[in-house]
MMTF fields as JSON, N, C-alpha, C and O atoms, coordinates in Angstrom:
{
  "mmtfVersion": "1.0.0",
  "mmtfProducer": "UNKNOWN",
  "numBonds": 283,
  "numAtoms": 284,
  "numGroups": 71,
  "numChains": 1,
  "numModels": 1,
  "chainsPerModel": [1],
  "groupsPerChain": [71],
  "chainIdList": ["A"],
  "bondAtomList": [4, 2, 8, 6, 12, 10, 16, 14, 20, 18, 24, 22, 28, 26, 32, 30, 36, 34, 40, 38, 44, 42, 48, 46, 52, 50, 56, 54, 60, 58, 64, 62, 68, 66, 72, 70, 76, 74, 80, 78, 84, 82, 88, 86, 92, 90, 96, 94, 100, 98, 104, 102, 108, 106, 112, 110, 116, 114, 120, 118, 124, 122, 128, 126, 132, 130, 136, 134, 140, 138, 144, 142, 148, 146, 152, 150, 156, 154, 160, 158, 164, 162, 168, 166, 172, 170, 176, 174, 180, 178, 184, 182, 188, 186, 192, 190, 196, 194, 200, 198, 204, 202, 208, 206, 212, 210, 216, 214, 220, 218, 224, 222, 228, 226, 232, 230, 236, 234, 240, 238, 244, 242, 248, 246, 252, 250, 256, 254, 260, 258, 264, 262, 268, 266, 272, 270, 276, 274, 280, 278],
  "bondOrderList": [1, 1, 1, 1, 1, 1, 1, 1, 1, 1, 1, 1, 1, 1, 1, 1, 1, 1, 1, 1, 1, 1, 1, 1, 1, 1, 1, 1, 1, 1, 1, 1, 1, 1, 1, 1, 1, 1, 1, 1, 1, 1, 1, 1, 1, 1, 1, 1, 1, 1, 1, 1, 1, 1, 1, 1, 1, 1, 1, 1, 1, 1, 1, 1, 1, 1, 1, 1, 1, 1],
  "groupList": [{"groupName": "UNK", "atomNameList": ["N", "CA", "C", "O"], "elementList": ["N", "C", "C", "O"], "formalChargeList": [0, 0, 0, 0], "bondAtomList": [1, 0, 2, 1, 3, 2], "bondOrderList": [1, 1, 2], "singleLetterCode": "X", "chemCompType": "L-PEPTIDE LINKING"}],
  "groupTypeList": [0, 0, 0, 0, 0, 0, 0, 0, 0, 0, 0, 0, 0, 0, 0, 0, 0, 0, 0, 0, 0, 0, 0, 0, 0, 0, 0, 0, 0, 0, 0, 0, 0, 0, 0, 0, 0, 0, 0, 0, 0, 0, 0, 0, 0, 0, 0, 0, 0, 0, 0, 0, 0, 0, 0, 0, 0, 0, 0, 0, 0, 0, 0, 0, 0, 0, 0, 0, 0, 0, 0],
  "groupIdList": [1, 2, 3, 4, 5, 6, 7, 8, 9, 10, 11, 12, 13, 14, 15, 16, 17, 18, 19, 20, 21, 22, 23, 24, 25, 26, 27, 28, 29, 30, 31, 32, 33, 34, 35, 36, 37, 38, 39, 40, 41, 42, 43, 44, 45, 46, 47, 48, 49, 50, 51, 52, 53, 54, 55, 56, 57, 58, 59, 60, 61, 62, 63, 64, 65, 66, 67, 68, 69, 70, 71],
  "secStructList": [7, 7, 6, 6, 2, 2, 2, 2, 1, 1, 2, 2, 2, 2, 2, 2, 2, 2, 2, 2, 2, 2, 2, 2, 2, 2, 2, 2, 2, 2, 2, 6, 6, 4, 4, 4, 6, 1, 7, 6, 6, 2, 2, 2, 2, 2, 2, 2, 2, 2, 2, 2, 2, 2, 2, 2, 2, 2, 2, 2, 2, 2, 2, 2, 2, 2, 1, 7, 7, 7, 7],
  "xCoordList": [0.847, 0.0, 0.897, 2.052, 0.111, 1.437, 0.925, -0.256, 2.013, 1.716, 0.71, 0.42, 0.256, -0.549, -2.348, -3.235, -2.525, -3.395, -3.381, -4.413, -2.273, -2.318, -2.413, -2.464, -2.444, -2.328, -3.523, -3.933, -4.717, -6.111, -7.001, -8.203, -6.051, -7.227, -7.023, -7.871, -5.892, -5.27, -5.645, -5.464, -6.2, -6.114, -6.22, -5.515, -7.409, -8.025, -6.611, -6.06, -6.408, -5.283, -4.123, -3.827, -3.517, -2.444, -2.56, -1.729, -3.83, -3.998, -3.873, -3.664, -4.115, -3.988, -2.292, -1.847, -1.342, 0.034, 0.428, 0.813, 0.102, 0.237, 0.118, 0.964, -1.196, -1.686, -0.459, 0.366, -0.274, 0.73, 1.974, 2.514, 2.358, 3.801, 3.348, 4.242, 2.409, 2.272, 1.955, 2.244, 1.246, 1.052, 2.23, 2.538, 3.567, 4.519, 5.488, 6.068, 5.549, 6.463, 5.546, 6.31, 4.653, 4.045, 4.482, 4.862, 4.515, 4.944, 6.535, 6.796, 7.224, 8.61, 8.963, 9.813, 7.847, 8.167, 7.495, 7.896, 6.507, 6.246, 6.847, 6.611, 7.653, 8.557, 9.786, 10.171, 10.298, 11.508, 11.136, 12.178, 10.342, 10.256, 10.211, 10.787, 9.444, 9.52, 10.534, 10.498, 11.421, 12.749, 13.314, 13.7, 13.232, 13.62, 12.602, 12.785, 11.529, 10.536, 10.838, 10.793, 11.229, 11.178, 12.592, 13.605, 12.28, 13.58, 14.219, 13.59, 15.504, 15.979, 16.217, 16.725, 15.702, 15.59, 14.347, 14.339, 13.159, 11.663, 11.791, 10.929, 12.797, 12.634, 13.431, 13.239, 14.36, 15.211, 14.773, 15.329, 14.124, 12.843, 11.422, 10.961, 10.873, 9.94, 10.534, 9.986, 11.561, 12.417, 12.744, 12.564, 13.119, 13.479, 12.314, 12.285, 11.415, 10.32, 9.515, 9.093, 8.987, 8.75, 9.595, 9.049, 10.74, 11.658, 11.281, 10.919, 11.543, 11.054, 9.651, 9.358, 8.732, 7.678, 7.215, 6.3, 8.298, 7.428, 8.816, 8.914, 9.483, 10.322, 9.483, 9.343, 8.966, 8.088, 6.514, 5.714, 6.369, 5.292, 5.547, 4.561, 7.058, 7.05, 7.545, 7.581, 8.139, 7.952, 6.854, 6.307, 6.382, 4.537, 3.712, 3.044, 3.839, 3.54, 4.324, 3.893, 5.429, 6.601, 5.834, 5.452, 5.682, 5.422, 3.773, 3.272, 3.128, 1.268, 1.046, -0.03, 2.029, 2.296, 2.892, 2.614, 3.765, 4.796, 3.894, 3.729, 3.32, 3.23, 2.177, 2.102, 1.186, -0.16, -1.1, -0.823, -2.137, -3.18, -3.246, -2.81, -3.692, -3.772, -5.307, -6.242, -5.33, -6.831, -7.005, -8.043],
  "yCoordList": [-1.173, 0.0, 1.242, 1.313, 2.256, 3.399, 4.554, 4.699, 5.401, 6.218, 7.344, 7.881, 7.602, 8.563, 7.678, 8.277, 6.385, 5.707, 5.253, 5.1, 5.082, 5.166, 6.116, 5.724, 7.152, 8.599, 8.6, 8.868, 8.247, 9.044, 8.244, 8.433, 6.903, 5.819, 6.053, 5.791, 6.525, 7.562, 8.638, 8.851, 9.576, 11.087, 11.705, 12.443, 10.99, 11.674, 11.011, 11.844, 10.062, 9.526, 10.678, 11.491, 10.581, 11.359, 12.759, 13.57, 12.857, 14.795, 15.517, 16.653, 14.232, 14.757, 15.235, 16.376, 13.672, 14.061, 15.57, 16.485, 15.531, 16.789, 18.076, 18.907, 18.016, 19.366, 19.322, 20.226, 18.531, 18.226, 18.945, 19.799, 18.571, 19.456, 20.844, 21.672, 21.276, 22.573, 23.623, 24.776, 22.505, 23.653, 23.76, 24.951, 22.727, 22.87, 24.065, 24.94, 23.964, 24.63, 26.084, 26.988, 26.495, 27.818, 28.131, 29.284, 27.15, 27.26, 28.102, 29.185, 27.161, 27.747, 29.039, 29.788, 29.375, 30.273, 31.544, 32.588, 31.724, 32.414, 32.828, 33.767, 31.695, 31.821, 32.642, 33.733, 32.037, 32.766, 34.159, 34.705, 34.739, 36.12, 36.934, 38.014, 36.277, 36.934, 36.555, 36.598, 36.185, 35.501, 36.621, 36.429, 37.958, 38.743, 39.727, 40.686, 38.778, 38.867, 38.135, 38.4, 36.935, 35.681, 35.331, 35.582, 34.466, 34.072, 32.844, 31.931, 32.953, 32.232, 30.493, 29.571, 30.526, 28.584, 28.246, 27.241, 29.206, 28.729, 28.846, 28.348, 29.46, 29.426, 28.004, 27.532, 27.544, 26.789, 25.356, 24.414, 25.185, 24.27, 24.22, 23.124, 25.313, 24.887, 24.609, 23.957, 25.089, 24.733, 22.821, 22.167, 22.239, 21.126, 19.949, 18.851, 20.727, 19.821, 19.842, 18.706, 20.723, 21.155, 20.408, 19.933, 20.245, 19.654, 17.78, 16.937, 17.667, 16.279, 15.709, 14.516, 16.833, 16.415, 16.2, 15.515, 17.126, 17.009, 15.7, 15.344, 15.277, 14.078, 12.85, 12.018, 12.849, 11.777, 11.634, 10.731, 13.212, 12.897, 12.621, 12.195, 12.758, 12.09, 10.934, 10.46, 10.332, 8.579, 8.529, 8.265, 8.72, 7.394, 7.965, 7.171, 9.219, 9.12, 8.512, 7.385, 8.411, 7.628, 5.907, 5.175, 5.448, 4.152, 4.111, 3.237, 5.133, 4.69, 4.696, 4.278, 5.151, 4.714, 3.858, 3.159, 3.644, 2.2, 1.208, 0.111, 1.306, -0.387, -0.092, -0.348, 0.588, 0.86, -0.214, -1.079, -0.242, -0.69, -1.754, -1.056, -3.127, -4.122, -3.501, -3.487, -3.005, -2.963, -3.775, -3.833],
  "zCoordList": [0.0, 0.0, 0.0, 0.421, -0.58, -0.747, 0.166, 0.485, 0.569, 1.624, 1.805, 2.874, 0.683, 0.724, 1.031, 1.64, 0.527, 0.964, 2.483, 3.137, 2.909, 4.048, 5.01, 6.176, 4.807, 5.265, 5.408, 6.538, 4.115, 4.235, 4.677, 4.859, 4.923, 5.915, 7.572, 8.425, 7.77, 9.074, 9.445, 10.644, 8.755, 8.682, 10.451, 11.14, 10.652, 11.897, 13.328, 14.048, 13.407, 14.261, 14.091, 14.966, 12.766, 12.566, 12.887, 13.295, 12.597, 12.62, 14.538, 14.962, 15.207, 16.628, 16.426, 16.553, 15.99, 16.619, 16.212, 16.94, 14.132, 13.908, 14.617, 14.948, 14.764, 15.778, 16.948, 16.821, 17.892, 18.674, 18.296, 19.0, 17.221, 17.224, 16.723, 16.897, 16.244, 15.315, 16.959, 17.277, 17.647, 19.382, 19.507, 19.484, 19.703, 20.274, 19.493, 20.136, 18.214, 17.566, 17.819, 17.479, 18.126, 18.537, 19.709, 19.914, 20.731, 21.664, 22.083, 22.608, 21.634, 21.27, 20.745, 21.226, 19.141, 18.701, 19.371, 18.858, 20.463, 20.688, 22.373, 23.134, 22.453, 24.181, 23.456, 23.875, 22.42, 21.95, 21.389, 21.027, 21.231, 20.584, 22.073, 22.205, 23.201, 24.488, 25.464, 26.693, 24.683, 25.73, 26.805, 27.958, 25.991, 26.964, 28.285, 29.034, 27.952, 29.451, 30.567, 31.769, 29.8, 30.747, 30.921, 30.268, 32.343, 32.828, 32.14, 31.606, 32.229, 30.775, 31.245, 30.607, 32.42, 33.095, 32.234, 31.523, 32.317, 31.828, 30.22, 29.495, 29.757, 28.607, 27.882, 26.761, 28.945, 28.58, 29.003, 28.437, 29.651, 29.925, 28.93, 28.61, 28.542, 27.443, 26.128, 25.239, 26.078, 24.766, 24.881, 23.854, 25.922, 26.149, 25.949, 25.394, 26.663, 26.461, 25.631, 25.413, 24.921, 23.324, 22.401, 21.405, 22.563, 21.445, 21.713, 20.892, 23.125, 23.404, 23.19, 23.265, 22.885, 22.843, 21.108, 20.651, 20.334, 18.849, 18.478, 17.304, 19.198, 18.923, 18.991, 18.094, 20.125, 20.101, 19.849, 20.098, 19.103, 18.377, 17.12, 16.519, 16.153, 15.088, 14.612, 13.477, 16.273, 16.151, 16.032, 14.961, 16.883, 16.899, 15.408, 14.746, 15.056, 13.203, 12.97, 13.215, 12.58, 11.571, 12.18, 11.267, 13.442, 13.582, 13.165, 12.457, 13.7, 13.393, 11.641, 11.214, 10.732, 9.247, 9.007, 8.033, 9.68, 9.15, 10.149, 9.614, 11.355, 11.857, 12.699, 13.901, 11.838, 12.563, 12.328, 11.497, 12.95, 13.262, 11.411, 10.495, 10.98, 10.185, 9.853, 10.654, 8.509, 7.639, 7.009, 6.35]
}
């Protein structure tokens, strides 16, 4: 099966992780434009976990396409 068929038998599963990183990368981009409000531990902490978090939201896409659920 080719990936784009698999994508649109997925859509709704995948579209959470998506959303997931698109909050996170807002996240980031909107801590880093106010970096110089904030104290630079909290910034250096949402940066960490933001990064850890859209990491392992694009395993479980990369795995819920490669070794998802048997149709």
């Amino acid at each position: 099966m080719d990936l784009w068929a698999v994508v649109q038998e997925r859509y709704l599963f995948l579209s959470i992780f998506v959303i997931i990183i698109l909050a996170s990368l807002i996240l980031v981009y909107a801590s880093w434009k106010s970096r110089s409000n904030m104290p630079k531990g909290l910034i250096g902490v949402i940066i960490v976990l933001c990064t850890i978090l859209i990491g392992l939201s694009l395993g479980a896409l990369v795995f819920s396409v490669s070794f998802g659920y048997n149709s």
